[in-house]
Short mmCIF file of C-alpha atoms and ligand atoms in Angstrom, two decimals:
data_model
loop_
_atom_site.label_atom_id
_atom_site.label_comp_id
_atom_site.label_asym_id
_atom_site.label_seq_id
_atom_site.Cartn_x
_atom_site.Cartn_y
_atom_site.Cartn_z
CA MET Q 94 -13.52 11.54 3.22
CA ASN Q 95 -10.23 10.62 4.28
CA GLN Q 96 -7.64 12.92 2.82
CA ARG Q 97 -6.37 11.55 -0.57
CA LEU Q 98 -9.82 10.65 -0.66
CA THR Q 99 -10.67 13.70 -0.53
CA ARG Q 100 -8.00 15.81 -2.42
CA PHE Q 101 -9.12 13.23 -5.61
CA SER Q 102 -12.38 14.43 -5.58
CA ASN Q 103 -11.78 17.65 -4.93
CA TRP Q 104 -9.74 17.17 -8.58
CA LEU Q 105 -12.56 15.58 -10.25
CA LYS Q 106 -15.13 18.30 -9.13
CA ASP Q 107 -12.40 20.82 -11.06
CA GLN Q 108 -12.22 18.99 -13.74
CA GLU Q 109 -16.06 18.66 -14.40
CA HIS Q 110 -15.31 14.44 -14.46
CA SER Q 111 -18.65 11.88 -13.65
CA PHE Q 112 -16.81 10.29 -12.13
CA ALA Q 113 -13.89 7.74 -11.83
CA PHE Q 114 -13.41 4.37 -11.69
CA LEU Q 115 -9.84 2.71 -10.44
CA THR Q 116 -8.73 -0.95 -10.68
CA THR Q 117 -5.12 -1.49 -9.82
CA THR Q 118 -4.60 -2.70 -6.80
CA ALA Q 119 -2.21 0.17 -6.50
CA ASN Q 120 -4.82 2.70 -6.77
CA VAL Q 121 -7.88 0.51 -4.87
CA PHE Q 122 -4.81 1.08 -1.63
CA TYR Q 123 -3.63 4.32 -2.21
CA LEU Q 124 -7.31 5.89 -2.14
CA SER Q 125 -9.11 3.08 0.34
CA LYS Q 126 -5.68 1.03 2.52
CA PHE Q 127 -8.08 -2.28 0.75
CA HIS Q 128 -4.97 -4.19 -1.04
CA THR Q 129 -5.78 -7.27 -2.32
CA ASP Q 130 -5.31 -9.64 -6.09
CA PRO Q 131 -8.51 -10.33 -6.97
CA HIS Q 132 -6.64 -11.87 -10.47
CA GLU Q 133 -9.34 -11.54 -14.05
CA ARG Q 134 -12.51 -11.05 -11.10
CA LEU Q 135 -13.30 -7.36 -11.22
CA VAL Q 136 -11.90 -5.08 -8.18
CA GLY Q 137 -12.63 -1.32 -8.68
CA LEU Q 138 -13.33 1.61 -6.61
CA ALA Q 139 -15.65 4.49 -7.28
CA ALA Q 140 -14.42 8.02 -6.33
CA PHE Q 141 -16.74 11.40 -7.77
CA PRO Q 142 -16.97 14.94 -7.15
CA ASP Q 143 -20.07 15.33 -4.91
CA GLU Q 144 -21.48 11.91 -4.20
CA GLU Q 145 -19.73 9.34 -1.79
CA PRO Q 146 -17.37 6.08 -3.06
CA PHE Q 147 -18.12 3.29 -3.57
CA ILE Q 148 -16.11 -0.03 -3.26
CA ILE Q 149 -16.80 -2.74 -5.23
CA CYS Q 150 -15.22 -6.49 -4.81
CA PRO Q 151 -15.81 -10.85 -5.39
CA SER Q 152 -18.47 -11.04 -2.20
CA MET Q 153 -15.75 -13.47 -0.67
CA GLU Q 154 -13.66 -10.27 0.40
CA VAL Q 155 -16.56 -7.40 1.52
CA PRO Q 156 -15.53 -9.41 4.98
CA GLN Q 157 -12.08 -7.69 4.24
CA VAL Q 158 -12.88 -4.00 3.19
CA GLN Q 159 -15.30 -4.71 6.49
CA ARG Q 160 -12.27 -4.08 8.67
CA LEU Q 161 -10.75 -1.32 7.55
CA ASP Q 162 -11.27 2.29 8.21
CA TRP Q 163 -13.65 2.03 4.82
CA LYS Q 164 -16.67 3.67 5.97
CA TYR Q 165 -18.43 4.33 2.64
CA GLU Q 166 -20.55 1.61 0.10
CA ILE Q 167 -19.12 -1.70 0.23
CA ILE Q 168 -20.43 -3.85 -2.77
CA GLY Q 169 -20.60 -6.93 -3.15
CA TYR Q 170 -21.85 -9.87 -6.62
CA SER Q 171 -20.43 -13.89 -7.20
CA ASP Q 172 -19.13 -15.53 -8.73
CA THR Q 173 -22.38 -15.39 -11.18
CA ASP Q 174 -23.06 -11.72 -10.70
CA ASN Q 175 -22.31 -9.45 -13.80
CA PRO Q 176 -20.96 -7.04 -11.54
CA TRP Q 177 -21.54 -4.65 -14.09
CA ASP Q 178 -24.83 -4.24 -14.26
CA LYS Q 179 -23.50 -4.25 -9.59
CA VAL Q 180 -21.64 -1.09 -11.13
CA LYS Q 181 -25.08 0.27 -13.42
CA GLU Q 182 -27.60 0.62 -10.17
CA ALA Q 183 -24.71 2.45 -7.61
CA LEU Q 184 -24.04 4.97 -10.16
CA LYS Q 185 -28.01 5.29 -10.85
CA LYS Q 186 -28.39 6.14 -7.07
CA ARG Q 187 -26.42 8.42 -7.04
CA ASN Q 188 -28.11 10.01 -10.75
CA ILE Q 189 -24.60 9.68 -12.04
CA CYS Q 190 -25.09 9.85 -16.96
CA ALA Q 191 -23.09 10.01 -19.21
CA GLY Q 192 -20.02 11.90 -19.26
CA THR Q 193 -16.44 11.75 -18.92
CA ILE Q 194 -14.36 8.78 -16.67
CA ALA Q 195 -11.46 9.60 -15.03
CA ILE Q 196 -9.97 5.45 -15.14
CA GLU Q 197 -6.32 3.63 -15.82
CA LYS Q 198 -6.36 4.33 -19.59
CA ALA Q 199 -2.31 1.55 -19.03
CA HIS Q 200 -4.56 -0.78 -16.95
CA MET Q 201 -7.62 -0.22 -18.81
CA ASN Q 202 -8.47 -3.52 -20.33
CA VAL Q 203 -11.07 -3.77 -23.82
CA GLU Q 204 -14.23 -5.12 -22.04
CA ARG Q 205 -13.82 -3.31 -19.17
CA SER Q 206 -13.86 -0.35 -21.20
CA GLU Q 207 -16.30 -2.34 -23.27
CA GLU Q 208 -18.57 -2.70 -19.63
CA LEU Q 209 -18.41 1.21 -18.73
CA GLN Q 210 -19.95 2.38 -21.85
CA ARG Q 211 -22.50 -0.09 -22.25
CA ILE Q 212 -23.40 1.43 -18.75
CA LEU Q 213 -22.90 4.56 -18.94
CA PRO Q 214 -23.54 4.65 -22.94
CA GLY Q 215 -21.79 7.60 -24.71
CA SER Q 216 -19.65 8.72 -21.75
CA THR Q 217 -15.91 9.02 -22.77
CA PHE Q 218 -12.41 8.78 -20.86
CA THR Q 219 -9.89 10.52 -19.54
CA SER Q 220 -6.45 9.51 -17.76
CA ALA Q 221 -6.54 9.56 -13.47
CA GLU Q 222 -3.43 9.04 -13.91
CA THR Q 223 -1.94 11.90 -14.34
CA LYS Q 224 -3.87 13.38 -10.89
CA LEU Q 225 -3.25 9.30 -9.02
CA ASN Q 226 0.58 9.36 -9.87
CA GLU Q 227 1.10 13.24 -8.89
CA LEU Q 228 -0.50 12.45 -5.92
CA ARG Q 229 1.21 9.60 -5.20
CA LEU Q 230 4.58 11.58 -6.04
CA ILE Q 231 5.15 13.00 -2.87
CA LYS Q 232 5.63 10.59 -0.22
CA GLU Q 233 4.09 10.94 3.67
CA GLU Q 234 5.03 10.07 7.03
CA ASN Q 235 3.61 6.73 7.26
CA GLU Q 236 4.42 5.68 4.31
CA ILE Q 237 8.15 6.78 5.50
CA HIS Q 238 7.68 3.86 7.60
CA VAL Q 239 6.66 1.57 5.70
CA LEU Q 240 9.36 2.23 3.20
CA ARG Q 241 11.86 2.70 5.65
CA GLU Q 242 10.99 -0.88 7.49
CA ALA Q 243 10.23 -3.03 4.28
CA ALA Q 244 14.52 -1.63 3.05
CA LYS Q 245 15.14 -2.27 6.75
CA LEU Q 246 13.89 -5.68 5.39
CA ALA Q 247 15.60 -5.91 2.15
CA ASP Q 248 19.35 -5.21 3.95
CA PHE Q 249 18.62 -8.92 5.41
CA GLY Q 250 17.69 -10.58 1.96
CA VAL Q 251 20.57 -9.55 0.86
CA GLU Q 252 22.71 -10.73 4.42
CA VAL Q 253 21.03 -13.90 4.18
CA GLY Q 254 22.29 -14.26 0.26
CA VAL Q 255 25.63 -13.46 0.87
CA GLN Q 256 25.66 -16.45 3.82
CA ALA Q 257 24.26 -18.64 1.39
CA LEU Q 258 27.25 -19.31 -1.04
CA GLU Q 259 29.21 -21.62 -0.75
CA GLU Q 260 30.79 -23.52 -3.59
CA GLY Q 261 28.27 -26.24 -6.55
CA LYS Q 262 25.08 -24.20 -4.53
CA THR Q 263 22.59 -23.56 -7.44
CA GLU Q 264 21.64 -20.11 -7.59
CA MET Q 265 18.11 -21.88 -7.32
CA GLU Q 266 19.23 -22.82 -4.19
CA VAL Q 267 20.11 -19.44 -2.46
CA LEU Q 268 17.45 -17.88 -3.33
CA ALA Q 269 15.20 -20.33 -1.71
CA THR Q 270 17.09 -19.64 1.45
CA ILE Q 271 16.36 -16.44 1.67
CA GLU Q 272 12.80 -15.90 0.61
CA PHE Q 273 12.34 -18.57 3.94
CA GLU Q 274 13.92 -16.44 6.51
CA LEU Q 275 12.03 -13.69 5.03
CA LYS Q 276 8.69 -15.67 5.13
CA LYS Q 277 9.72 -16.35 8.65
CA LYS Q 278 9.62 -13.28 9.48
CA GLY Q 279 6.38 -12.09 8.20
CA ILE Q 280 6.86 -11.36 4.59
CA ARG Q 281 4.83 -12.85 2.04
CA GLN Q 282 5.24 -10.92 -1.13
CA MET Q 283 8.16 -9.81 -2.79
CA SER Q 284 8.15 -7.11 -4.99
CA PHE Q 285 9.56 -9.33 -7.49
CA SER Q 286 11.24 -12.30 -8.08
CA THR Q 287 13.67 -12.66 -6.45
CA MET Q 288 17.28 -12.59 -8.23
CA VAL Q 289 20.16 -14.23 -7.33
CA LEU Q 290 23.12 -14.96 -10.63
CA THR Q 291 26.21 -15.75 -10.53
CA GLY Q 292 29.32 -16.10 -13.53
CA GLU Q 293 28.12 -14.89 -16.96
CA ASN Q 294 24.51 -14.17 -15.31
CA THR Q 295 25.07 -11.61 -13.93
CA ALA Q 296 25.53 -10.10 -17.74
CA ASP Q 297 21.78 -10.12 -17.68
CA PRO Q 298 20.28 -6.98 -16.16
CA HIS Q 299 16.84 -9.27 -16.02
CA GLY Q 300 18.32 -12.70 -15.81
CA ASN Q 301 15.88 -15.80 -14.44
CA PRO Q 302 18.09 -17.43 -11.76
CA GLY Q 303 17.92 -20.62 -12.18
CA MET Q 304 20.18 -24.59 -11.98
CA GLN Q 305 23.48 -22.46 -12.95
CA THR Q 306 26.39 -23.71 -9.77
CA ILE Q 307 28.19 -20.70 -7.79
CA LYS Q 308 32.01 -21.05 -8.64
CA ASN Q 309 34.81 -19.40 -7.15
CA GLY Q 310 36.10 -16.33 -9.42
CA ASP Q 311 32.27 -15.79 -10.06
CA LEU Q 312 30.64 -12.31 -8.98
CA VAL Q 313 27.90 -12.51 -7.47
CA LEU Q 314 24.52 -10.04 -7.67
CA PHE Q 315 21.55 -10.45 -5.65
CA ASP Q 316 18.61 -8.62 -6.94
CA LEU Q 317 15.21 -8.90 -4.50
CA GLY Q 318 12.79 -7.18 -2.30
CA VAL Q 319 10.09 -7.21 0.02
CA VAL Q 320 5.94 -6.38 0.12
CA LEU Q 321 5.61 -4.90 3.58
CA ASP Q 322 2.08 -3.54 4.83
CA GLY Q 323 1.69 -2.34 0.61
CA TYR Q 324 5.14 -0.67 0.30
CA CYS Q 325 8.14 -2.35 -1.59
CA SER Q 326 11.52 -2.39 -1.65
CA ASP Q 327 13.73 -3.32 -3.68
CA ILE Q 328 17.23 -3.49 -3.35
CA THR Q 329 20.84 -4.64 -5.34
CA ARG Q 330 24.00 -5.85 -4.61
CA THR Q 331 27.13 -7.65 -6.72
CA VAL Q 332 29.51 -9.31 -4.59
CA ALA Q 333 32.76 -11.62 -5.74
CA PHE Q 334 33.04 -15.55 -5.03
CA GLY Q 335 36.51 -16.02 -4.30
CA GLU Q 336 39.28 -13.68 -5.22
CA PRO Q 337 38.08 -11.30 -8.11
CA ASN Q 338 40.14 -10.47 -11.52
CA GLU Q 339 41.12 -7.61 -12.63
CA HIS Q 340 38.89 -7.12 -14.51
CA GLN Q 341 35.92 -7.16 -12.18
CA LYS Q 342 37.29 -4.79 -9.19
CA HIS Q 343 37.50 -1.89 -12.08
CA ILE Q 344 33.60 -2.39 -12.69
CA TYR Q 345 32.69 -2.89 -10.25
CA ASP Q 346 34.82 0.56 -8.66
CA THR Q 347 33.04 2.29 -12.10
CA VAL Q 348 29.94 1.39 -11.02
CA LEU Q 349 30.45 1.90 -7.44
CA LYS Q 350 31.53 5.52 -8.61
CA ALA Q 351 28.72 5.46 -10.90
CA GLN Q 352 26.21 5.13 -7.53
CA LEU Q 353 28.03 7.07 -5.24
CA ALA Q 354 28.15 10.41 -7.71
CA ALA Q 355 25.16 10.03 -8.68
CA LEU Q 356 23.67 9.67 -4.36
CA ASP Q 357 26.14 13.11 -4.16
CA ALA Q 358 23.88 14.83 -6.73
CA CYS Q 359 20.21 14.00 -5.22
CA LYS Q 360 18.58 16.54 -3.59
CA PRO Q 361 15.64 18.67 -3.46
CA GLY Q 362 15.80 21.07 -7.02
CA THR Q 363 17.75 18.59 -9.23
CA PRO Q 364 16.68 17.60 -11.97
CA ILE Q 365 15.84 13.65 -12.56
CA ARG Q 366 17.65 14.17 -15.33
CA LEU Q 367 20.75 14.78 -13.78
CA ILE Q 368 21.15 12.05 -11.62
CA ASP Q 369 20.90 10.13 -14.98
CA ARG Q 370 23.77 12.19 -16.70
CA THR Q 371 25.75 11.89 -13.65
CA ALA Q 372 26.10 7.89 -13.12
CA ARG Q 373 26.64 8.00 -17.19
CA GLU Q 374 28.90 9.75 -17.91
CA ILE Q 375 31.35 7.96 -15.58
CA ILE Q 376 30.62 4.58 -16.75
CA GLU Q 377 31.46 6.52 -20.62
CA THR Q 378 34.36 8.13 -20.08
CA GLU Q 379 35.41 3.93 -18.05
CA GLY Q 380 34.53 2.87 -21.42
CA TYR Q 381 31.55 1.57 -20.72
CA GLY Q 382 28.71 3.91 -21.98
CA GLN Q 383 27.19 1.24 -23.91
CA TYR Q 384 26.77 -1.50 -21.39
CA PHE Q 385 24.64 0.77 -19.03
CA THR Q 386 21.30 -0.20 -20.76
CA HIS Q 387 19.31 0.54 -18.40
CA ARG Q 388 17.36 3.84 -17.30
CA ILE Q 389 19.19 4.83 -13.42
CA GLY Q 390 16.36 3.38 -11.48
CA HIS Q 391 12.76 4.52 -10.98
CA GLY Q 392 10.16 6.30 -8.46
CA LEU Q 393 9.50 3.51 -5.61
CA GLY Q 394 7.10 2.38 -2.76
CA ILE Q 395 3.16 0.60 -3.36
CA ASP Q 396 4.26 0.14 -6.65
CA VAL Q 397 8.03 -1.38 -7.53
CA HIS Q 398 8.28 -0.11 -10.31
CA GLU Q 399 6.36 3.95 -9.99
CA TYR Q 400 6.95 7.75 -10.04
CA PRO Q 401 9.32 9.64 -10.90
CA SER Q 402 10.84 8.63 -13.90
CA MET Q 403 14.39 8.60 -13.23
CA ASN Q 404 15.47 8.08 -16.25
CA ALA Q 405 18.07 10.83 -18.77
CA ILE Q 406 15.35 13.22 -20.39
CA ASN Q 407 13.28 13.53 -17.01
CA GLU Q 408 13.68 17.86 -16.36
CA THR Q 409 10.68 17.65 -13.15
CA PRO Q 410 12.63 18.51 -10.39
CA LEU Q 411 13.09 16.10 -7.20
CA ARG Q 412 11.35 17.20 -4.38
CA LYS Q 413 11.02 16.17 -0.55
CA GLY Q 414 9.27 13.23 0.08
CA MET Q 415 9.77 11.29 -3.75
CA ALA Q 416 11.96 8.06 -2.75
CA PHE Q 417 13.45 6.85 -5.44
CA THR Q 418 15.91 3.64 -6.24
CA VAL Q 419 19.46 5.17 -7.80
CA GLU Q 420 20.96 1.58 -9.60
CA PRO Q 421 23.53 1.88 -12.51
CA GLY Q 422 24.94 -0.81 -13.97
CA ILE Q 423 27.23 -2.63 -16.22
CA TYR Q 424 26.52 -5.23 -18.14
CA LEU Q 425 29.43 -7.12 -20.59
CA PRO Q 426 28.42 -10.32 -22.12
CA GLY Q 427 30.18 -13.42 -21.18
CA VAL Q 428 31.56 -11.90 -19.32
CA GLY Q 429 29.14 -10.89 -16.30
CA GLY Q 430 27.43 -7.88 -15.26
CA VAL Q 431 27.01 -5.70 -12.04
CA ARG Q 432 24.65 -3.73 -10.09
CA ILE Q 433 24.73 -1.25 -7.53
CA GLU Q 434 21.16 -0.54 -6.45
CA ASP Q 435 19.51 1.48 -3.34
CA ASP Q 436 16.06 3.32 -1.48
CA LEU Q 437 16.70 6.87 -1.30
CA LEU Q 438 14.42 9.43 0.09
CA ILE Q 439 14.71 12.76 -0.56
CA THR Q 440 14.88 14.63 2.76
CA ALA Q 441 14.66 18.75 3.08
CA ASN Q 442 18.07 19.57 2.15
CA GLY Q 443 19.30 16.35 0.63
CA VAL Q 444 19.46 12.24 0.34
CA GLU Q 445 18.27 9.34 2.42
CA SER Q 446 19.35 5.60 2.25
CA MET Q 447 16.95 3.48 3.15
CA THR Q 448 18.56 0.55 2.20
CA LYS Q 449 22.03 0.32 4.26
CA PHE Q 450 23.93 -3.25 3.12
CA PRO Q 451 27.93 -1.71 2.48
CA LYS Q 452 29.15 -1.49 -1.29
CA GLU Q 453 32.81 -1.53 -1.00
CA LEU Q 454 33.63 -5.20 -2.73
CA GLN Q 455 32.80 -7.99 -0.59
CA ILE Q 456 34.99 -10.77 -1.59
CA ILE Q 457 33.63 -13.79 0.15
CA LYS Q 458 35.73 -16.28 0.54
CA ARG Q 459 34.77 -20.16 1.89
MN1 LIG R 126 16.47 -3.60 -8.53
MN1 LIG R 127 14.91 -1.11 -9.29
#
């Protein structure tokens, strides 16, 4: 078995769980390299303490799994089969009886958990996520390589966006240019809906781009990332279109100071909450504390938001190989907002910024 599956199976054995049944794209990919979005159809990876694992997926996706380095059973089912009966058979073949089943509690839905109860009556559920999150927390060398490449493409996306800015263009037009250029580089999927926000819209941390046009004196915020070989990037830059006013400059300088100070604090051993604290203190001192409305960042990897959660109460110390974002922001309703976000990697004695687009305020004059 590959190292990841072996570690996971050993955990199942230590915990005396019957088996694990995983259905999220991320965890199936992590353990098998099979990356798929099956929509409502079932894709599952079953792992066992002692038996060989199997993957169940729609028949039409079986060839995809066969092309991977997956040496174990692949069970295909058609749109008229009940896949759960096939799962039942596969479990029976392995002499698996009722017991504790490790599932992804945050994702498994009621219908699926009832099917599992039906095929193994009397079973109880436990969380597989605790272990998988722990395994995924420290990135391996090959994962780091892909994360760096994904970050480079995020930098490129911002560069294209800044180049495309023009008075009177809509947010959506700039957004389309960014994604068009990335698609030409082979990127099929963004890691989330690309954000290009201008003027007052920048005050909404999760704003929706639309037909708002870019005007002289606007702040323009880009938040975007790509999925490359199953791994995500996530960058935010805010630029000034035309000469910024003193207020805009002050907000920008404050966020930048907070972001740089937080980055300085990132090294092995620092509790995560201190990274949030460092940035928040600077923003509070300048009087904008109530306008920094989210945590400092999030882990980054196969999921664009994964562990560790970079929040104000997380005592977990940073460790070499952790990948995450640091993204302080100030959002003034009716005025505008600034956020600066980088993708970071903890190294042996410090931190590496995988995203590298310049952070001093870019003033775009056309
Ligand atoms: Mn972002
Ligand atoms: Mn982010």
